[in-house]
């Protein structure tokens, strides 16, 4: 609201004035949403040939995938998928933290998790435990996420590894629940006999981006209605 913005601006001015008074340097960063006119969003499609993941919990959408193993695998899968559905642009590392901490409280070091989340053209990978994830492009591995001490003893606190990379059409995103059984070669990640969750970067269908106007669309007068968090919809611009 306008009053909320005014209070925020007043607080910013006070912070700048206070820092100047005490001789402290102040740095700030401004964010703006990019134009969507030239955006070409990608999607992820499951590979047609791959071994079933009978011992793991997994989920996939058109923009994300998760692979989980261990005592808390089912709960972690549900929680991470719900988090992604609620906020599609949140990176994998942020989505992974909540289910990882919940699983750690029950069985420290007993679960392995891998997430891949695609936001328009950038995919973020996050893994914990013995899980690993990679992006393969034209026969080469361009990004890998794996916990360095996956083969050693369980750490004293939950740890994870994450990375991100800009995808290109045809790239393969692969998730593994057992990093110890796979190296970082492209042939290993693309081997159809391995129990991996593999997805390929493709163009989104036009129907997923926009749709033609239909007779059951909202009435044009709705464009003049103020929908706010308090539920009052009678005010007009």
Coordinates of N, CA and C in Angstrom, one line a residue, residues 13-232:
X13 N 15.5 6.6 4.7 CA 16.2 7.9 4.8 C 16.8 8.0 6.2
X14 N 16.1 7.5 7.2 CA 16.7 7.6 8.6 C 17.9 6.8 8.7
X15 N 18.0 5.6 8.1 CA 19.2 4.8 8.1 C 20.3 5.5 7.5
X16 N 20.1 6.1 6.3 CA 21.2 6.8 5.6 C 21.7 8.0 6.4
X17 N 20.7 8.7 7.0 CA 21.1 9.8 7.8 C 21.9 9.4 9.1
X18 N 21.5 8.3 9.7 CA 22.3 7.8 10.9 C 23.7 7.4 10.5
X19 N 23.8 6.7 9.4 CA 25.1 6.2 9.0 C 26.0 7.4 8.6
X20 N 25.4 8.4 8.0 CA 26.3 9.6 7.7 C 26.7 10.3 8.9
X21 N 25.8 10.4 9.9 CA 26.1 11.1 11.2 C 27.3 10.4 11.9
X22 N 27.3 9.1 11.9 CA 28.4 8.4 12.6 C 29.6 8.0 11.7
X23 N 29.6 8.5 10.5 CA 30.7 8.3 9.6 C 30.8 6.9 9.0
X24 N 29.7 6.2 9.0 CA 29.7 4.8 8.4 C 29.3 4.9 6.9
X25 N 30.0 4.0 6.2 CA 29.7 3.9 4.8 C 28.4 3.1 4.5
X26 N 27.6 3.5 3.6 CA 26.4 2.8 3.3 C 26.4 2.4 1.9
X27 N 26.0 1.1 1.7 CA 25.9 0.6 0.3 C 24.5 0.1 0.1
X28 N 24.0 0.2 -1.0 CA 22.6 -0.3 -1.3 C 22.6 -0.9 -2.7
X29 N 21.6 -1.8 -2.9 CA 21.4 -2.4 -4.2 C 20.0 -2.4 -4.6
X30 N 19.7 -2.0 -5.8 CA 18.3 -1.9 -6.2 C 18.0 -3.0 -7.2
X31 N 16.8 -3.6 -7.1 CA 16.4 -4.7 -7.9 C 15.2 -4.2 -8.8
X32 N 15.2 -4.7 -10.0 CA 14.0 -4.4 -10.9 C 13.8 -5.7 -11.7
X33 N 12.5 -5.9 -12.0 CA 12.2 -7.1 -12.8 C 12.5 -6.9 -14.2
X34 N 13.1 -7.8 -14.9 CA 13.5 -7.6 -16.3 C 12.2 -7.7 -17.2
X35 N 12.4 -7.1 -18.4 CA 11.3 -7.2 -19.3 C 11.0 -8.6 -19.7
X36 N 9.7 -9.0 -19.8 CA 9.4 -10.3 -20.2 C 9.2 -10.5 -21.7
X37 N 9.3 -9.4 -22.4 CA 9.1 -9.4 -23.9 C 10.0 -10.4 -24.6
X38 N 11.2 -10.5 -24.2 CA 12.2 -11.3 -24.9 C 12.5 -12.6 -24.1
X39 N 11.8 -12.9 -23.1 CA 12.1 -14.1 -22.3 C 11.6 -15.3 -23.0
X40 N 12.4 -16.3 -23.0 CA 12.1 -17.6 -23.6 C 12.2 -18.7 -22.6
X41 N 11.2 -19.0 -21.8 CA 11.3 -20.0 -20.7 C 11.5 -21.4 -21.3
X42 N 12.3 -22.1 -20.5 CA 12.5 -23.5 -20.9 C 11.7 -24.4 -19.9
X43 N 11.6 -25.7 -20.3 CA 11.0 -26.7 -19.4 C 11.8 -27.9 -19.3
X44 N 11.5 -28.9 -18.5 CA 12.2 -30.1 -18.3 C 11.3 -31.3 -18.6
X45 N 11.7 -32.2 -19.4 CA 11.0 -33.4 -19.8 C 11.7 -34.6 -19.3
X46 N 11.0 -35.6 -18.7 CA 11.7 -36.8 -18.2 C 12.2 -37.6 -19.4
X47 N 13.4 -38.2 -19.2 CA 14.0 -39.0 -20.3 C 13.1 -40.3 -20.5
X48 N 13.0 -40.7 -21.8 CA 12.1 -41.8 -22.1 C 12.6 -43.1 -21.6
X49 N 14.0 -43.3 -21.5 CA 14.6 -44.6 -21.2 C 15.4 -44.4 -19.9
X50 N 15.0 -45.0 -18.8 CA 15.8 -44.9 -17.6 C 15.3 -46.0 -16.6
X51 N 16.2 -46.4 -15.8 CA 15.8 -47.5 -14.8 C 14.9 -46.9 -13.8
X52 N 13.9 -47.8 -13.3 CA 13.0 -47.3 -12.3 C 13.7 -47.0 -10.9
X53 N 13.2 -46.1 -10.2 CA 13.8 -45.7 -8.9 C 12.9 -46.3 -7.8
X54 N 12.9 -47.6 -7.7 CA 12.0 -48.3 -6.7 C 12.4 -48.0 -5.3
X55 N 13.7 -47.8 -5.0 CA 14.1 -47.6 -3.6 C 14.1 -46.1 -3.2
X56 N 13.7 -45.2 -4.0 CA 13.7 -43.8 -3.7 C 12.3 -43.2 -3.9
X57 N 12.2 -42.0 -3.3 CA 11.0 -41.2 -3.5 C 11.4 -40.1 -4.5
X58 N 10.5 -39.8 -5.4 CA 10.9 -38.8 -6.4 C 9.6 -38.1 -6.9
X59 N 9.8 -36.9 -7.4 CA 8.7 -36.1 -8.0 C 9.3 -35.3 -9.1
X60 N 8.5 -35.0 -10.1 CA 8.9 -34.1 -11.2 C 7.7 -33.2 -11.6
X61 N 8.1 -32.0 -12.1 CA 7.1 -31.1 -12.7 C 7.8 -30.7 -14.0
X62 N 7.1 -29.7 -14.7 CA 7.7 -29.2 -15.9 C 8.9 -28.3 -15.7
X63 N 9.1 -27.9 -14.4 CA 10.3 -27.0 -14.1 C 11.1 -27.5 -13.0
X64 N 10.9 -28.7 -12.4 CA 11.7 -29.1 -11.3 C 11.6 -30.6 -11.1
X65 N 12.5 -31.1 -10.3 CA 12.5 -32.5 -10.0 C 13.2 -32.7 -8.6
X66 N 12.8 -33.8 -7.9 CA 13.5 -34.1 -6.7 C 13.6 -35.6 -6.5
X67 N 14.7 -36.0 -5.9 CA 15.0 -37.4 -5.6 C 15.5 -37.6 -4.2
X68 N 14.9 -38.5 -3.5 CA 15.1 -38.6 -2.0 C 15.2 -40.1 -1.6
X69 N 16.2 -40.4 -0.7 CA 16.3 -41.7 -0.2 C 16.6 -41.6 1.3
X70 N 16.1 -42.6 2.1 CA 16.4 -42.6 3.5 C 15.1 -42.7 4.3
X71 N 15.1 -42.7 5.6 CA 13.9 -42.9 6.4 C 12.9 -41.7 6.3
X72 N 13.4 -40.5 6.0 CA 12.4 -39.4 5.8 C 12.2 -39.0 4.4
X73 N 12.5 -39.9 3.5 CA 12.4 -39.6 2.0 C 11.0 -39.2 1.6
X74 N 9.9 -39.9 2.1 CA 8.6 -39.5 1.7 C 8.2 -38.1 2.2
X75 N 8.5 -37.8 3.4 CA 8.1 -36.5 4.0 C 8.9 -35.4 3.3
X76 N 10.2 -35.7 3.1 CA 11.0 -34.6 2.4 C 10.5 -34.4 1.0
X77 N 10.1 -35.4 0.3 CA 9.6 -35.2 -1.1 C 8.3 -34.4 -1.1
X78 N 7.4 -34.7 -0.2 CA 6.2 -33.9 -0.1 C 6.5 -32.4 0.3
X79 N 7.3 -32.2 1.2 CA 7.6 -30.8 1.7 C 8.3 -30.0 0.6
X80 N 9.3 -30.6 -0.1 CA 10.0 -29.9 -1.1 C 9.1 -29.6 -2.3
X81 N 8.3 -30.5 -2.7 CA 7.4 -30.3 -3.8 C 6.4 -29.2 -3.5
X82 N 5.9 -29.2 -2.3 CA 4.9 -28.1 -1.9 C 5.6 -26.8 -1.9
X83 N 6.8 -26.7 -1.4 CA 7.6 -25.4 -1.4 C 7.8 -24.9 -2.8
X84 N 8.1 -25.8 -3.7 CA 8.3 -25.4 -5.1 C 7.1 -24.9 -5.8
X85 N 6.0 -25.6 -5.5 CA 4.7 -25.2 -6.1 C 4.3 -23.8 -5.6
X86 N 4.5 -23.5 -4.4 CA 4.1 -22.2 -3.8 C 5.0 -21.1 -4.3
X87 N 6.3 -21.4 -4.6 CA 7.2 -20.3 -5.1 C 8.1 -20.9 -6.1
X88 N 7.8 -20.8 -7.4 CA 8.5 -21.5 -8.5 C 9.9 -21.0 -8.7
X89 N 10.2 -19.7 -8.3 CA 11.5 -19.1 -8.6 C 12.5 -19.2 -7.5
X90 N 12.1 -19.9 -6.4 CA 13.0 -20.0 -5.2 C 14.0 -21.1 -5.6
X91 N 15.3 -20.8 -5.5 CA 16.4 -21.8 -5.9 C 16.3 -23.1 -5.1
X92 N 17.0 -24.1 -5.6 CA 17.0 -25.4 -5.0 C 17.6 -25.4 -3.6
X93 N 18.6 -24.6 -3.4 CA 19.3 -24.6 -2.1 C 18.3 -24.2 -1.0
X94 N 17.5 -23.2 -1.3 CA 16.6 -22.7 -0.3 C 15.4 -23.7 -0.1
X95 N 15.0 -24.3 -1.1 CA 13.9 -25.3 -1.0 C 14.4 -26.5 -0.2
X96 N 15.7 -26.9 -0.3 CA 16.2 -28.1 0.3 C 16.4 -27.9 1.8
X97 N 16.6 -26.7 2.3 CA 17.0 -26.5 3.7 C 16.0 -27.0 4.7
X98 N 14.7 -26.7 4.5 CA 13.7 -27.1 5.4 C 13.5 -28.6 5.5
X99 N 13.3 -29.3 4.5 CA 13.2 -30.8 4.6 C 14.5 -31.4 5.1
X100 N 15.7 -30.9 4.8 CA 16.9 -31.4 5.3 C 17.1 -31.3 6.8
X101 N 16.7 -30.1 7.3 CA 16.8 -29.9 8.8 C 15.8 -30.8 9.5
X102 N 14.6 -30.9 8.9 CA 13.6 -31.8 9.5 C 14.0 -33.2 9.6
X103 N 14.6 -33.7 8.5 CA 15.1 -35.1 8.4 C 16.3 -35.3 9.4
X104 N 17.1 -34.3 9.5 CA 18.3 -34.4 10.4 C 17.9 -34.5 11.8
X105 N 16.8 -33.9 12.2 CA 16.4 -34.0 13.6 C 15.9 -35.4 14.0
X106 N 15.4 -36.2 13.0 CA 15.0 -37.5 13.2 C 16.1 -38.5 13.1
X107 N 16.8 -38.5 11.9 CA 17.9 -39.4 11.7 C 19.1 -38.7 11.1
X108 N 20.0 -38.1 12.0 CA 21.1 -37.4 11.5 C 22.0 -38.1 10.5
X109 N 22.1 -37.6 9.3 CA 23.0 -38.2 8.3 C 22.4 -39.4 7.6
X110 N 21.1 -39.7 7.8 CA 20.5 -40.9 7.3 C 19.8 -40.7 6.0
X111 N 19.7 -39.5 5.5 CA 18.9 -39.2 4.3 C 19.8 -38.6 3.2
X112 N 19.4 -38.8 2.0 CA 20.1 -38.2 0.8 C 19.0 -37.5 0.0
X113 N 19.3 -36.3 -0.5 CA 18.3 -35.5 -1.2 C 19.0 -34.8 -2.4
X114 N 18.3 -34.7 -3.5 CA 18.8 -34.0 -4.6 C 17.6 -33.2 -5.3
X115 N 17.8 -32.0 -5.6 CA 16.8 -31.1 -6.2 C 17.4 -30.4 -7.4
X116 N 16.5 -30.2 -8.4 CA 16.9 -29.4 -9.6 C 15.7 -28.5 -9.8
X117 N 15.8 -27.2 -9.9 CA 14.7 -26.3 -10.1 C 15.1 -25.3 -11.2
X118 N 14.3 -25.3 -12.2 CA 14.5 -24.4 -13.4 C 13.7 -23.2 -13.3
X119 N 14.3 -22.0 -13.3 CA 13.6 -20.7 -13.3 C 13.9 -20.0 -14.6
X120 N 13.0 -20.1 -15.5 CA 13.1 -19.6 -16.9 C 14.2 -20.3 -17.7
X121 N 15.5 -19.9 -17.6 CA 16.6 -20.5 -18.3 C 17.7 -21.0 -17.4
X122 N 17.6 -20.7 -16.1 CA 18.7 -21.1 -15.2 C 18.2 -22.2 -14.2
X123 N 19.0 -23.2 -14.2 CA 18.7 -24.4 -13.3 C 19.6 -24.3 -12.1
X124 N 19.0 -24.5 -10.9 CA 19.8 -24.6 -9.7 C 19.7 -26.0 -9.2
X125 N 20.9 -26.5 -8.7 CA 21.0 -27.8 -8.2 C 21.4 -27.8 -6.7
X126 N 20.8 -28.7 -5.9 CA 21.2 -28.7 -4.5 C 21.1 -30.2 -4.0
X127 N 22.1 -30.7 -3.3 CA 22.2 -32.1 -2.9 C 22.7 -32.1 -1.5
X128 N 22.3 -33.2 -0.8 CA 22.8 -33.5 0.5 C 23.0 -35.0 0.7
X129 N 23.8 -35.4 1.7 CA 24.0 -36.8 2.0 C 24.9 -37.4 0.9
X130 N 24.4 -38.5 0.4 CA 25.2 -39.2 -0.7 C 24.6 -38.9 -2.1
X131 N 23.7 -38.0 -2.2 CA 23.1 -37.6 -3.5 C 24.1 -36.7 -4.3
X132 N 23.8 -36.7 -5.6 CA 24.6 -35.9 -6.5 C 23.7 -35.5 -7.7
X133 N 24.1 -34.4 -8.3 CA 23.4 -33.9 -9.5 C 24.3 -33.3 -10.5
X134 N 24.0 -33.4 -11.8 CA 24.9 -32.9 -12.8 C 24.0 -32.4 -14.0
X135 N 24.7 -31.5 -14.8 CA 24.1 -31.0 -16.0 C 25.1 -31.4 -17.1
X136 N 24.6 -32.1 -18.2 CA 25.4 -32.6 -19.3 C 25.0 -31.9 -20.5
X137 N 26.0 -31.4 -21.2 CA 25.8 -30.6 -22.5 C 26.7 -31.1 -23.6
X138 N 26.2 -31.6 -24.6 CA 27.0 -32.0 -25.8 C 28.1 -33.0 -25.4
X139 N 27.8 -33.9 -24.5 CA 28.8 -34.9 -24.1 C 29.7 -34.5 -23.1
X140 N 29.5 -33.3 -22.5 CA 30.4 -32.8 -21.4 C 29.6 -32.4 -20.2
X141 N 30.2 -32.7 -19.0 CA 29.5 -32.3 -17.8 C 29.9 -30.8 -17.5
X142 N 28.9 -29.9 -17.5 CA 29.2 -28.5 -17.3 C 28.9 -28.0 -15.8
X143 N 28.2 -28.9 -15.0 CA 28.0 -28.5 -13.6 C 27.7 -29.7 -12.8
X144 N 28.3 -29.8 -11.6 CA 28.1 -30.9 -10.7 C 27.9 -30.4 -9.3
X145 N 27.0 -31.1 -8.6 CA 26.8 -30.8 -7.2 C 26.9 -32.1 -6.4
X146 N 27.8 -32.1 -5.4 CA 27.9 -33.3 -4.6 C 28.6 -32.9 -3.3
X147 N 28.2 -33.5 -2.2 CA 28.8 -33.2 -0.9 C 30.2 -33.8 -0.9
X148 N 31.2 -33.1 -0.5 CA 32.6 -33.5 -0.6 C 32.9 -34.7 0.2
X149 N 32.3 -34.8 1.4 CA 32.6 -35.9 2.3 C 31.5 -37.0 2.4
X150 N 30.9 -37.2 1.2 CA 29.8 -38.2 1.1 C 30.3 -39.6 1.5
X151 N 31.6 -39.9 1.2 CA 32.1 -41.2 1.5 C 32.5 -41.4 3.0
X152 N 32.7 -40.3 3.7 CA 33.2 -40.3 5.1 C 32.1 -40.5 6.1
X153 N 32.5 -40.2 7.3 CA 31.5 -40.3 8.4 C 30.5 -39.2 8.3
X154 N 29.4 -39.4 8.9 CA 28.3 -38.3 8.9 C 28.8 -37.1 9.6
X155 N 28.6 -35.9 9.0 CA 29.1 -34.6 9.7 C 28.2 -34.3 10.9
X156 N 28.7 -33.4 11.7 CA 28.1 -33.0 12.9 C 26.8 -32.2 12.7
X157 N 26.6 -31.6 11.5 CA 25.4 -30.8 11.2 C 25.0 -31.1 9.8
X158 N 23.8 -30.8 9.4 CA 23.4 -31.0 8.0 C 24.2 -30.1 7.0
X159 N 24.7 -30.7 6.0 CA 25.5 -30.0 5.0 C 24.9 -30.3 3.6
X160 N 25.1 -29.4 2.7 CA 24.6 -29.6 1.3 C 25.6 -28.9 0.4
X161 N 25.5 -29.2 -0.9 CA 26.2 -28.5 -1.9 C 25.2 -28.0 -3.0
X162 N 25.5 -26.9 -3.6 CA 24.6 -26.4 -4.6 C 25.4 -25.6 -5.6
X163 N 24.8 -25.5 -6.8 CA 25.3 -24.8 -7.9 C 24.2 -24.4 -8.9
X164 N 24.5 -23.5 -9.8 CA 23.5 -23.1 -10.8 C 24.2 -22.9 -12.2
X165 N 23.5 -23.1 -13.2 CA 24.0 -22.9 -14.6 C 22.9 -22.5 -15.5
X166 N 23.2 -21.7 -16.5 CA 22.2 -21.3 -17.5 C 22.1 -22.5 -18.5
X167 N 20.9 -23.0 -18.7 CA 20.7 -24.1 -19.6 C 20.6 -23.7 -21.0
X168 N 20.8 -24.7 -21.9 CA 20.6 -24.6 -23.3 C 19.7 -25.8 -23.7
X169 N 19.0 -25.6 -24.8 CA 18.1 -26.6 -25.3 C 18.9 -27.9 -25.6
X170 N 18.4 -29.0 -25.1 CA 19.0 -30.3 -25.3 C 19.9 -30.7 -24.1
X171 N 20.2 -29.8 -23.1 CA 20.9 -30.2 -22.0 C 20.2 -31.2 -21.2
X172 N 21.0 -32.1 -20.5 CA 20.4 -33.2 -19.6 C 20.7 -32.8 -18.2
X173 N 19.7 -32.8 -17.4 CA 19.8 -32.7 -15.9 C 19.6 -34.0 -15.3
X174 N 20.6 -34.5 -14.5 CA 20.5 -35.8 -13.9 C 20.7 -35.8 -12.4
X175 N 19.9 -36.6 -11.7 CA 20.0 -36.7 -10.2 C 20.2 -38.1 -9.8
X176 N 21.1 -38.3 -8.8 CA 21.5 -39.6 -8.3 C 21.4 -39.6 -6.8
X177 N 20.8 -40.7 -6.3 CA 20.7 -40.8 -4.8 C 22.0 -41.4 -4.2
X178 N 22.9 -41.9 -5.0 CA 24.2 -42.5 -4.6 C 25.3 -42.0 -5.3
X179 N 26.0 -40.9 -4.8 CA 27.1 -40.3 -5.5 C 28.3 -41.2 -5.5
X180 N 28.4 -42.1 -4.6 CA 29.6 -43.0 -4.5 C 29.6 -44.0 -5.7
X181 N 28.5 -44.2 -6.4 CA 28.5 -45.2 -7.4 C 28.6 -44.6 -8.8
X182 N 28.8 -43.3 -8.9 CA 28.9 -42.6 -10.2 C 30.0 -41.5 -10.1
X183 N 30.8 -41.5 -11.2 CA 31.8 -40.5 -11.3 C 31.3 -39.3 -12.1
X184 N 32.1 -38.3 -12.4 CA 31.7 -37.1 -13.0 C 31.9 -37.1 -14.5
X185 N 31.9 -38.3 -15.1 CA 32.0 -38.4 -16.6 C 30.6 -38.3 -17.2
X186 N 30.5 -37.7 -18.4 CA 29.2 -37.6 -19.1 C 28.6 -39.0 -19.4
X187 N 29.5 -40.0 -19.7 CA 29.0 -41.3 -20.0 C 28.3 -41.9 -18.8
X188 N 28.8 -41.7 -17.6 CA 28.2 -42.2 -16.4 C 26.8 -41.6 -16.2
X189 N 26.7 -40.3 -16.3 CA 25.4 -39.6 -16.1 C 24.4 -39.9 -17.2
X190 N 24.8 -40.3 -18.4 CA 23.9 -40.6 -19.4 C 23.6 -42.1 -19.6
X191 N 24.2 -42.9 -18.8 CA 24.1 -44.4 -18.9 C 22.6 -44.7 -18.6
X192 N 21.8 -45.3 -19.5 CA 20.4 -45.6 -19.3 C 20.2 -46.7 -18.3
X193 N 21.3 -47.5 -18.0 CA 21.1 -48.6 -17.1 C 21.3 -48.2 -15.6
X194 N 21.7 -47.0 -15.4 CA 21.9 -46.5 -14.0 C 20.6 -46.0 -13.5
X195 N 20.3 -46.2 -12.2 CA 19.1 -45.7 -11.6 C 19.2 -44.2 -11.3
X196 N 19.1 -43.4 -12.3 CA 19.2 -41.9 -12.2 C 17.8 -41.3 -12.7
X197 N 17.6 -40.2 -12.2 CA 16.4 -39.4 -12.6 C 17.0 -38.4 -13.6
X198 N 16.6 -38.5 -14.9 CA 17.2 -37.7 -15.9 C 16.1 -36.9 -16.6
X199 N 16.4 -35.6 -16.9 CA 15.4 -34.7 -17.5 C 16.2 -33.9 -18.6
X200 N 15.5 -33.6 -19.7 CA 16.1 -32.9 -20.8 C 15.4 -31.5 -20.9
X201 N 16.3 -30.5 -21.2 CA 15.8 -29.1 -21.4 C 15.1 -29.0 -22.7
X202 N 13.9 -28.5 -22.7 CA 13.1 -28.4 -24.0 C 12.4 -27.0 -23.9
X203 N 11.9 -26.6 -25.1 CA 11.1 -25.4 -25.1 C 9.7 -25.6 -24.4
X204 N 9.2 -24.6 -23.8 CA 7.8 -24.7 -23.2 C 6.8 -24.7 -24.4
X205 N 5.7 -25.4 -24.2 CA 4.6 -25.4 -25.2 C 4.0 -24.0 -25.1
X206 N 3.5 -23.5 -26.2 CA 2.8 -22.2 -26.2 C 1.7 -22.2 -25.3
X207 N 1.0 -23.3 -25.1 CA -0.2 -23.3 -24.2 C 0.2 -23.1 -22.8
X208 N 1.5 -23.4 -22.4 CA 1.9 -23.2 -21.1 C 2.3 -21.7 -20.8
X209 N 2.4 -20.9 -21.8 CA 2.8 -19.5 -21.7 C 1.7 -18.5 -21.8
X210 N 0.8 -18.8 -22.8 CA -0.3 -17.9 -23.0 C -1.5 -18.7 -23.6
X211 N -2.7 -18.1 -23.6 CA -3.8 -18.7 -24.2 C -4.7 -17.7 -24.8
X212 N -5.5 -18.1 -25.8 CA -6.4 -17.1 -26.5 C -7.5 -16.7 -25.5
X213 N -8.1 -15.5 -25.8 CA -9.2 -15.1 -25.0 C -10.5 -16.0 -25.3
X214 N -11.2 -16.3 -24.3 CA -12.4 -17.1 -24.4 C -13.6 -16.3 -23.8
X215 N -14.8 -16.9 -24.1 CA -16.0 -16.2 -23.7 C -16.2 -16.3 -22.2
X216 N -15.5 -17.2 -21.5 CA -15.7 -17.3 -20.0 C -14.6 -16.6 -19.3
X217 N -13.8 -15.7 -20.0 CA -12.8 -14.9 -19.3 C -13.5 -13.9 -18.4
X218 N -12.7 -13.4 -17.3 CA -13.3 -12.4 -16.4 C -13.8 -11.1 -17.2
X219 N -14.9 -10.5 -16.6 CA -15.5 -9.3 -17.3 C -14.4 -8.2 -17.3
X220 N -14.4 -7.4 -18.3 CA -13.4 -6.3 -18.4 C -13.5 -5.3 -17.2
X221 N -14.6 -5.2 -16.6 CA -14.7 -4.3 -15.4 C -13.9 -4.7 -14.3
X222 N -13.5 -6.0 -14.2 CA -12.6 -6.5 -13.1 C -11.3 -5.8 -13.1
X223 N -10.9 -5.3 -14.3 CA -9.6 -4.6 -14.3 C -9.6 -3.3 -13.5
X224 N -10.7 -2.8 -13.2 CA -10.8 -1.6 -12.4 C -11.1 -1.9 -10.9
X225 N -11.1 -3.2 -10.5 CA -11.3 -3.6 -9.1 C -10.1 -3.7 -8.4
X226 N -10.0 -3.2 -7.1 CA -8.9 -3.4 -6.3 C -9.0 -4.6 -5.4
X227 N -8.1 -5.6 -5.7 CA -8.1 -6.8 -4.9 C -6.9 -6.7 -3.9
X228 N -7.2 -6.7 -2.6 CA -6.2 -6.5 -1.7 C -6.2 -7.6 -0.6
X229 N -5.3 -7.5 0.3 CA -5.1 -8.6 1.3 C -6.2 -8.6 2.4
X230 N -7.0 -7.5 2.4 CA -8.1 -7.5 3.4 C -9.4 -8.0 2.9
X231 N -9.5 -8.3 1.6 CA -10.7 -8.9 1.1 C -11.8 -8.0 0.7
X232 N -11.6 -6.7 0.7 CA -12.6 -5.8 0.2 C -12.4 -5.5 -1.3

